[in-house]
């Protein structure tokens, strides 16, 4: 891979996270494009953010903690982009936002992101990770069809209770079929795939539990209600009131659900399944004794409500999403809060129970009540959370983070980190242009690799961030960052090298592209010194990129434009920013 002669020197030059700086400059174009501002016509959130602020301030006072200082505008914008649409703001969006003196610019930025098509893409990807098991077999589940179904719901801002009713009560065909390889590649890529006619992608959530009614029941309670009733599958719950009978009657709501293959299994072809409900439970030949017993029981909800209709799971879906259900609204609010703050009111986020009381209970109750009262509107909830004082705070000590009096930095999820690298380096259009039909295969391979190496629990609260050696090596020595930070003709860095202005302007352009902020005066001074020293050093022979693989081919086709030692020092600067912890973290 590319050779970096002074990378560790460059790493030492990068200071800790800070905002500020002055001046503006023209920026290279970037993907994705900025959200449409004319779409920011959102309903008012009345006074709920102010109520949350007041409740949190009471919590801070009671805990004896002081809130952190406000986050800078640059920190807020980067935070909102990564949380809401899963990628970095383009440089020109950052400069425009920083120059905007309007007091409501943060709210307008959030509204624009919620109206962006990238919003549906990001939230479909997140919920695909939550809802589909990692071990779901590829020939059983069509992830692309499931993602397309989710994307359509988030694009329309379908109320969350409707989404869950469609999932729990899903019927129909799971996949359009076709070559299995094409379906796998479609599942790995973010490229929009519309819902196929005659296919209900939601059924894949049911299909993955084929032959496992107990697992389906446990996942339903845990994911949509935050109730870990699966602990009562084998024995009465140790600390809560759930019994095995409670669990089995709850699971009986799915006993009549049948998942049947649409056609015979064929090598190399994706399988489609039909999900439907029979008139009675009919365990298969391989069913466990427990599953056979479940099939004989009268279905009931967790509060004992009988589900005596012809389609018990449809009744269960209505009970789960009822405005009077005490768990449903809180479960979603707690999950979203945990996603945005690094830890929820309750941890784990899917474990709401009396013996696991929430932090800031009054805040959770207020947000959940507002969410239910306003039709389970996810965008309203997200808008509210982003408008709170807590979301607009900078990082602080652990005691403050624990009470939401400071923002808790956390590593970016694998797919978000990959998209951030692609956006900062502007590699994605090159991949498409150079590889043509093979571009999807490369993107799929990169996403699979990043998920394998950087897979982190987005919902998990962690006090420490221990990166692994494979994670470090993938960024430091991997071809993605290596070629992305190389001055290839027409690339992000090449554009910066030929832009007007001196070193300070070019350094600022690279900071805006990677860290979404302007460098401080001290950072500029150090980098200029680094560039001057590189330019004054005796020139070593430098070979153009000659690596193999798909990205190597891109490098050869584009051509190397780093003509001087100073240009090559800029490559090290760009590479260092992409490998910095500030780039890889949400903060």
XYZ file of C-alpha atoms in Angstrom:
587
model
C 0.000 0.000 0.000
C 1.002 3.620 -0.079
C 4.094 4.527 1.856
C 3.881 7.267 4.451
C 7.247 8.546 5.505
C 6.283 11.020 8.172
C 2.865 9.928 9.284
C 3.634 9.557 12.937
C 5.149 13.027 12.967
C 1.948 14.256 11.420
C -0.165 12.443 13.973
C 1.679 14.216 16.736
C 0.738 17.543 15.203
C -2.967 16.978 15.481
C -4.327 18.661 18.549
C -7.335 17.615 20.596
C -10.842 18.460 19.531
C -11.581 22.147 19.524
C -13.779 24.494 17.605
C -13.399 28.035 16.467
C -11.238 29.689 13.880
C -11.981 32.496 11.466
C -12.190 33.216 7.819
C -13.863 31.527 4.906
C -12.762 29.926 1.671
C -14.141 28.251 -1.387
C -14.560 24.524 -0.875
C -14.429 21.569 -3.203
C -17.733 20.013 -4.084
C -18.846 17.140 -1.922
C -21.304 14.330 -1.651
C -23.935 13.984 -0.424
C -25.497 17.251 -1.405
C -26.913 19.547 1.209
C -30.536 18.956 2.242
C -33.165 21.154 0.665
C -33.851 24.156 2.839
C -37.308 24.668 1.374
C -38.403 21.399 2.960
C -38.066 22.781 6.459
C -41.782 23.134 7.072
C -42.123 21.144 10.238
C -44.864 21.247 12.843
C -43.952 23.143 15.975
C -42.883 21.076 18.956
C -44.675 23.498 21.312
C -42.846 23.685 24.598
C -41.603 20.119 25.012
C -37.881 20.985 24.621
C -38.238 23.645 27.302
C -40.019 21.185 29.601
C -37.225 18.675 29.078
C -34.628 21.358 29.790
C -36.352 22.313 33.043
C -36.628 18.688 34.157
C -32.986 17.981 33.337
C -31.790 21.096 35.135
C -33.642 19.885 38.212
C -31.858 16.532 37.826
C -28.473 18.249 37.544
C -29.170 20.368 40.587
C -30.205 17.329 42.601
C -27.089 15.432 41.472
C -24.804 18.366 42.196
C -23.368 18.526 38.679
C -22.858 21.527 36.466
C -23.689 21.343 32.768
C -20.833 21.477 30.281
C -20.325 24.543 28.154
C -22.430 24.799 24.994
C -21.160 22.959 21.951
C -19.837 25.161 19.182
C -21.905 25.614 16.050
C -19.449 23.406 14.168
C -19.766 20.642 16.772
C -23.548 20.839 16.704
C -23.787 20.702 12.909
C -21.443 17.699 12.613
C -23.275 15.947 15.450
C -26.687 16.485 13.871
C -25.530 15.326 10.429
C -23.993 12.125 11.776
C -26.975 11.343 14.022
C -29.746 12.175 11.581
C -28.355 11.277 8.148
C -25.263 9.220 8.973
C -22.561 11.183 7.187
C -20.515 14.390 7.319
C -21.779 17.809 6.309
C -20.158 18.997 3.056
C -17.583 21.786 3.565
C -19.751 24.423 1.913
C -22.603 23.578 4.276
C -20.294 24.016 7.258
C -19.049 27.419 6.106
C -22.561 28.604 5.302
C -23.831 27.453 8.689
C -20.976 29.106 10.573
C -21.564 32.366 8.740
C -25.311 32.373 9.441
C -26.065 34.786 12.318
C -29.724 33.730 12.674
C -30.624 32.493 16.175
C -32.789 29.675 14.773
C -30.158 28.241 12.424
C -29.729 25.040 14.450
C -33.443 24.279 14.338
C -33.534 25.004 10.605
C -30.547 22.734 10.022
C -32.263 19.894 11.873
C -35.482 20.373 9.910
C -33.552 20.316 6.638
C -31.850 17.062 7.623
C -35.152 15.456 8.605
C -36.477 16.364 5.151
C -33.402 14.980 3.380
C -33.595 11.660 1.478
C -30.470 10.656 3.405
C -32.592 10.579 6.559
C -34.634 7.606 5.359
C -31.460 5.824 4.240
C -29.746 6.247 7.593
C -32.716 5.186 9.711
C -33.544 2.239 7.487
C -29.946 1.033 7.914
C -30.107 1.512 11.682
C -33.363 -0.405 12.100
C -32.205 -3.143 9.767
C -29.295 -3.687 12.182
C -31.662 -3.705 15.161
C -34.347 -5.942 13.691
C -32.473 -8.488 11.595
C -30.238 -10.890 13.456
C -26.575 -11.026 12.495
C -26.884 -14.780 12.140
C -29.942 -14.610 9.887
C -29.037 -16.828 6.980
C -28.677 -15.094 3.635
C -30.778 -17.681 1.855
C -33.582 -17.134 4.347
C -33.783 -13.358 4.643
C -33.799 -10.788 1.837
C -32.101 -7.829 3.518
C -32.450 -5.655 0.424
C -36.236 -6.087 0.371
C -36.388 -5.401 4.100
C -34.241 -2.258 3.747
C -36.424 -1.017 0.873
C -39.529 -1.496 3.001
C -37.997 0.366 5.940
C -36.700 3.156 3.716
C -40.168 3.791 2.304
C -41.648 4.050 5.828
C -39.039 6.514 7.062
C -39.247 8.536 3.842
C -42.981 8.957 4.444
C -42.494 9.498 8.192
C -44.961 6.681 8.790
C -46.019 6.817 12.467
C -43.995 4.389 14.535
C -47.062 2.502 15.754
C -48.046 1.852 12.123
C -44.553 0.575 11.334
C -44.632 -1.855 14.250
C -48.136 -3.081 13.426
C -46.988 -3.793 9.871
C -43.984 -5.713 11.172
C -45.712 -7.795 13.832
C -48.693 -8.558 11.594
C -46.753 -8.884 8.315
C -48.085 -11.269 5.672
C -47.151 -11.908 2.064
C -44.071 -12.654 -0.027
C -40.641 -11.880 1.396
C -38.494 -11.424 -1.739
C -38.664 -10.926 -5.497
C -36.134 -13.776 -5.816
C -33.454 -13.819 -8.508
C -29.709 -14.516 -8.300
C -28.652 -14.730 -4.652
C -25.411 -12.847 -5.326
C -27.333 -9.845 -6.660
C -29.589 -9.818 -3.629
C -26.583 -9.941 -1.278
C -24.868 -7.048 -3.049
C -28.081 -5.011 -3.007
C -28.300 -5.603 0.730
C -24.801 -4.271 1.348
C -25.201 -1.083 -0.631
C -27.038 2.050 0.253
C -28.262 2.555 -3.288
C -32.008 2.936 -3.158
C -33.969 -0.131 -4.161
C -37.675 0.499 -4.477
C -40.162 -1.891 -2.977
C -40.850 -4.661 -5.482
C -44.422 -5.178 -6.594
C -46.035 -8.130 -4.868
C -43.365 -8.222 -2.136
C -43.847 -7.215 1.487
C -40.329 -6.654 2.769
C -41.593 -6.485 6.361
C -42.175 -10.233 6.305
C -38.428 -10.815 6.466
C -38.544 -9.871 10.137
C -40.907 -12.835 10.660
C -39.090 -15.136 8.217
C -35.789 -14.967 10.113
C -37.506 -16.732 13.045
C -38.882 -19.550 10.898
C -39.377 -22.533 13.180
C -38.530 -20.465 16.281
C -41.738 -19.072 17.725
C -40.055 -18.647 21.124
C -37.316 -16.436 19.630
C -39.892 -14.397 17.703
C -41.886 -13.780 20.874
C -38.800 -12.765 22.845
C -37.613 -10.380 20.128
C -41.062 -8.783 19.857
C -41.263 -7.974 23.572
C -37.640 -6.874 23.829
C -37.463 -4.693 20.709
C -40.828 -2.946 20.731
C -41.623 -2.888 24.455
C -38.224 -3.054 26.122
C -39.434 -6.079 28.102
C -37.025 -8.990 28.481
C -39.670 -11.647 28.867
C -37.490 -14.249 27.152
C -35.913 -14.762 30.581
C -39.170 -16.526 31.498
C -38.890 -18.937 28.587
C -37.281 -21.660 30.678
C -38.242 -20.662 34.210
C -40.138 -17.995 36.094
C -38.245 -14.688 36.003
C -35.792 -14.331 38.900
C -36.421 -10.665 39.662
C -39.652 -9.754 37.882
C -43.170 -11.149 37.956
C -43.060 -12.912 34.575
C -43.785 -16.636 34.611
C -43.213 -19.294 31.982
C -46.964 -19.311 31.427
C -46.878 -15.562 30.698
C -44.147 -16.133 28.131
C -45.796 -19.096 26.445
C -49.222 -17.441 26.181
C -47.501 -14.377 24.688
C -45.625 -16.621 22.232
C -48.892 -18.397 21.376
C -49.905 -15.243 19.460
C -47.435 -16.389 16.776
C -48.262 -20.109 16.890
C -50.523 -19.916 13.851
C -47.974 -18.002 11.770
C -46.611 -20.050 8.908
C -43.537 -19.374 6.778
C -43.561 -21.433 3.594
C -41.118 -21.383 0.647
C -42.696 -20.025 -2.522
C -40.680 -22.303 -4.781
C -38.249 -25.190 -4.540
C -34.704 -24.442 -3.460
C -32.397 -23.774 -6.414
C -28.618 -23.387 -6.220
C -27.434 -19.802 -6.631
C -30.940 -18.353 -6.452
C -32.495 -16.316 -3.631
C -35.452 -17.933 -1.933
C -38.793 -16.244 -1.385
C -41.141 -17.195 1.441
C -44.831 -16.651 2.018
C -45.938 -15.587 5.498
C -49.538 -16.314 6.423
C -51.716 -17.320 9.364
C -53.477 -20.643 9.737
C -56.616 -21.429 11.696
C -54.724 -23.269 14.382
C -51.195 -23.806 15.631
C -49.401 -26.494 13.668
C -45.876 -27.188 14.970
C -43.529 -28.770 12.460
C -41.946 -32.186 12.749
C -38.814 -30.668 14.277
C -40.713 -28.501 16.779
C -39.590 -28.605 20.406
C -41.836 -29.839 23.183
C -42.124 -26.249 24.321
C -43.306 -25.122 20.885
C -45.897 -27.922 20.863
C -47.214 -26.764 24.220
C -47.295 -23.126 23.065
C -49.473 -24.160 20.133
C -52.123 -25.478 22.553
C -52.330 -22.367 24.722
C -54.773 -19.469 24.477
C -52.777 -16.401 23.305
C -52.561 -13.447 25.671
C -50.744 -10.116 25.882
C -48.303 -9.373 28.700
C -51.014 -7.805 30.848
C -53.210 -10.893 30.461
C -55.461 -9.445 27.746
C -56.884 -12.380 25.782
C -56.087 -12.441 22.055
C -59.017 -14.581 21.028
C -59.637 -13.443 17.438
C -58.912 -15.289 14.201
C -55.461 -13.681 13.827
C -53.962 -13.372 17.323
C -50.734 -11.674 16.219
C -52.710 -8.889 14.536
C -54.474 -8.369 17.862
C -51.122 -8.494 19.603
C -49.787 -5.799 17.245
C -52.769 -3.585 18.149
C -52.193 -4.174 21.868
C -48.447 -3.442 21.605
C -49.023 -0.139 19.817
C -52.012 1.012 21.832
C -51.633 4.551 23.263
C -52.431 3.051 26.665
C -49.590 0.527 26.512
C -47.182 1.596 29.296
C -44.047 0.294 27.540
C -44.363 1.087 23.826
C -43.677 4.831 23.786
C -40.991 4.651 26.477
C -39.159 1.857 24.657
C -38.747 3.938 21.486
C -37.905 7.170 23.325
C -35.299 5.426 25.458
C -33.701 3.842 22.370
C -33.526 7.154 20.489
C -32.127 8.982 23.501
C -29.508 6.286 23.940
C -28.582 6.516 20.267
C -28.083 10.291 20.448
C -26.423 10.526 23.871
C -24.413 7.309 24.029
C -26.564 5.926 26.846
C -30.275 5.829 27.450
C -32.371 6.670 30.483
C -32.362 2.901 30.979
C -29.470 0.589 30.107
C -29.528 -1.694 28.270
C -31.979 0.285 26.164
C -34.268 -2.741 25.758
C -34.543 -3.626 29.427
C -37.319 -1.556 31.033
C -38.269 -3.102 34.359
C -38.989 -1.953 37.916
C -35.681 -3.315 39.214
C -33.785 -1.328 36.550
C -35.057 2.213 37.192
C -34.308 4.962 34.677
C -32.081 7.950 35.119
C -34.071 11.180 34.849
C -37.383 9.313 34.971
C -39.407 12.519 34.667
C -37.687 13.341 31.378
C -38.353 9.875 29.958
C -41.998 10.107 31.018
C -42.440 13.572 29.495
C -40.877 12.623 26.162
C -42.810 9.351 25.964
C -46.104 11.085 26.732
C -45.433 13.712 24.057
C -44.458 10.989 21.547
C -47.714 9.095 22.120
C -49.910 12.213 22.237
C -48.564 13.336 18.873
C -49.258 10.162 16.974
C -45.938 8.360 17.492
C -44.278 10.884 15.173
C -40.591 9.906 15.008
C -39.444 13.117 13.330
C -41.146 15.209 15.997
C -39.313 13.205 18.654
C -35.955 13.641 16.897
C -36.592 17.348 16.419
C -37.397 17.660 20.114
C -34.269 15.816 21.252
C -32.053 17.952 19.004
C -33.653 21.119 20.418
C -32.875 20.294 24.037
C -30.126 22.059 25.907
C -28.537 18.675 26.676
C -28.027 17.854 22.976
C -26.343 21.208 22.490
C -23.729 20.733 25.208
C -20.045 19.991 24.729
C -18.243 16.985 26.235
C -17.487 16.982 29.946
C -16.441 14.802 32.874
C -18.008 11.329 33.336
C -20.214 12.513 36.202
C -21.747 15.109 33.923
C -22.098 12.626 31.038
C -23.966 10.221 33.325
C -26.695 12.788 33.946
C -26.776 14.144 30.387
C -25.102 17.343 31.599
C -22.344 16.773 29.022
C -22.190 15.068 25.650
C -20.619 11.597 25.734
C -18.202 11.048 22.804
C -18.514 7.665 21.123
C -17.027 5.839 18.159
C -18.946 6.116 14.895
C -20.838 2.980 13.850
C -19.078 1.053 11.084
C -21.364 2.036 8.180
C -21.356 5.691 9.259
C -17.558 5.725 9.489
C -17.252 4.240 6.002
C -19.667 6.787 4.551
C -17.753 9.561 6.305
C -14.481 8.427 4.694
C -16.138 8.193 1.270
C -17.672 11.654 1.669
C -14.463 13.297 2.888
C -12.272 11.758 0.168
C -14.901 11.919 -2.588
C -13.919 8.406 -3.651
C -17.413 7.125 -4.321
C -17.948 8.794 -7.728
C -14.555 7.448 -8.845
C -15.521 3.936 -7.859
C -18.659 4.225 -9.969
C -16.857 5.813 -12.904
C -13.885 3.443 -12.943
C -15.454 0.115 -12.086
C -18.873 0.490 -13.690
C -21.013 -2.566 -12.973
C -18.390 -3.879 -10.542
C -18.728 -0.809 -8.324
C -21.575 -2.369 -6.333
C -19.453 -5.433 -5.611
C -16.599 -3.263 -4.276
C -18.949 -1.182 -2.109
C -20.496 -4.355 -0.742
C -17.050 -5.734 0.081
C -15.990 -2.524 1.826
C -19.165 -2.394 3.918
C -18.791 -6.019 4.871
C -15.169 -5.394 5.874
C -15.968 -2.313 7.938
C -18.845 -4.074 9.691
C -16.582 -6.995 10.554
C -13.758 -4.844 11.903
C -15.636 -1.923 13.437
C -18.842 -3.575 14.533
C -19.904 -1.786 17.717
C -23.121 -1.783 19.674
C -24.726 1.570 18.893
C -26.977 1.196 21.890
C -24.380 0.071 24.340
C -23.084 2.484 26.935
C -19.320 2.376 27.299
C -17.072 4.357 29.565
C -13.917 3.523 27.599
C -13.056 3.268 23.952
C -10.523 0.557 23.315
C -9.794 0.435 19.618
C -8.421 -2.814 18.288
C -5.296 -3.436 16.249
C -7.340 -4.555 13.195
C -9.366 -1.338 13.433
C -6.220 0.770 13.514
C -4.581 -1.150 10.698
C -7.624 -0.945 8.438
C -7.494 2.842 8.591
C -3.737 3.369 8.829
C -2.668 0.843 6.193
C -5.894 0.149 4.339
C -6.336 1.124 0.685
C -9.475 3.166 1.323
C -7.857 5.893 3.415
C -4.556 5.417 1.581
C -5.932 6.173 -1.887
C -8.554 8.551 -0.558
C -5.853 10.794 0.904
C -3.619 10.609 -2.185
C -3.434 13.551 -4.581
C -5.044 11.840 -7.543
C -6.181 13.916 -10.484
C -9.652 15.332 -9.930
C -9.756 14.163 -6.338
C -10.528 15.990 -3.132
C -6.902 16.660 -2.220
C -5.876 17.542 -5.778
C -8.586 20.214 -5.830
C -7.315 21.615 -2.541
C -3.727 21.762 -3.818
C -4.681 23.979 -6.775
C -7.116 26.226 -4.953
C -6.149 29.899 -4.544
C -4.694 31.057 -1.267
C -1.811 29.950 0.852
C -1.223 27.066 3.205
C -3.664 28.363 5.817
C -6.549 28.294 3.355
C -5.665 24.795 2.151
C -5.291 23.456 5.675
C -8.649 24.958 6.543
C -10.240 23.303 3.505
C -8.993 19.894 4.651
C -10.232 20.464 8.214
C -13.675 21.433 6.948
C -13.759 18.342 4.734
C -12.779 15.902 7.495
C -13.484 17.384 10.934
C -16.273 19.776 9.877
C -14.630 22.709 11.617
C -11.973 25.312 11.023
C -8.507 24.689 12.460
C -7.313 26.805 15.338
C -4.481 29.273 14.841
C -2.173 26.932 16.734
C -3.066 23.997 14.484
C -2.447 26.057 11.358
C 0.918 27.191 12.724
C 2.015 23.616 13.469
C 0.901 22.303 10.101
C 2.587 25.127 8.220
C 5.795 24.320 10.102
C 5.360 20.655 9.147
C 4.855 21.565 5.474
C 7.852 23.914 5.478
C 10.104 21.268 6.992
C 8.939 18.695 4.444
C 9.602 21.127 1.589
C 13.094 21.952 2.878
C 14.145 18.336 3.388
C 16.254 16.587 0.807
C 13.950 15.161 -1.827
C 13.538 11.406 -1.834
C 12.416 9.429 -4.822
C 8.664 9.189 -4.750
C 6.856 6.603 -6.833
C 3.272 7.009 -7.990
C 0.617 4.755 -6.483
C 1.000 1.287 -7.918
C -1.082 -0.914 -5.671
C -3.239 -3.736 -6.893
C -6.910 -4.285 -6.360
C -9.886 -2.176 -7.446
C -8.716 0.963 -5.637
C -5.239 0.494 -7.071
C -6.763 0.536 -10.550
C -8.506 3.777 -9.705
C -5.190 5.258 -8.587
C -3.466 4.282 -11.836
C -6.303 5.554 -14.004
C -6.584 8.897 -12.269
C -2.916 9.771 -12.198
C -0.831 11.181 -9.373
C -0.484 14.967 -9.182
C 1.709 15.313 -6.065
C 4.687 16.895 -7.817
C 6.659 18.286 -4.892
C 7.651 17.248 -1.364
C 5.175 19.867 -0.108
C 2.351 18.214 -2.080
C 3.274 14.865 -0.592
C 3.330 16.406 2.878
C -0.244 17.516 2.226
C -1.089 13.880 1.538
C 0.252 13.041 5.000
C -1.764 15.873 6.514
C -4.995 14.656 4.873
C -4.226 11.041 5.810
C -3.605 12.070 9.423
C -6.919 13.898 9.701
C -8.765 10.862 8.320
C -7.015 8.597 10.831
C -7.549 10.878 13.815
C -9.820 9.954 16.703
C -11.648 13.238 16.178
C -12.688 12.024 12.727
C -13.726 8.560 13.924
C -15.825 9.771 16.865
C -19.161 11.420 17.382
C -18.596 14.291 19.748
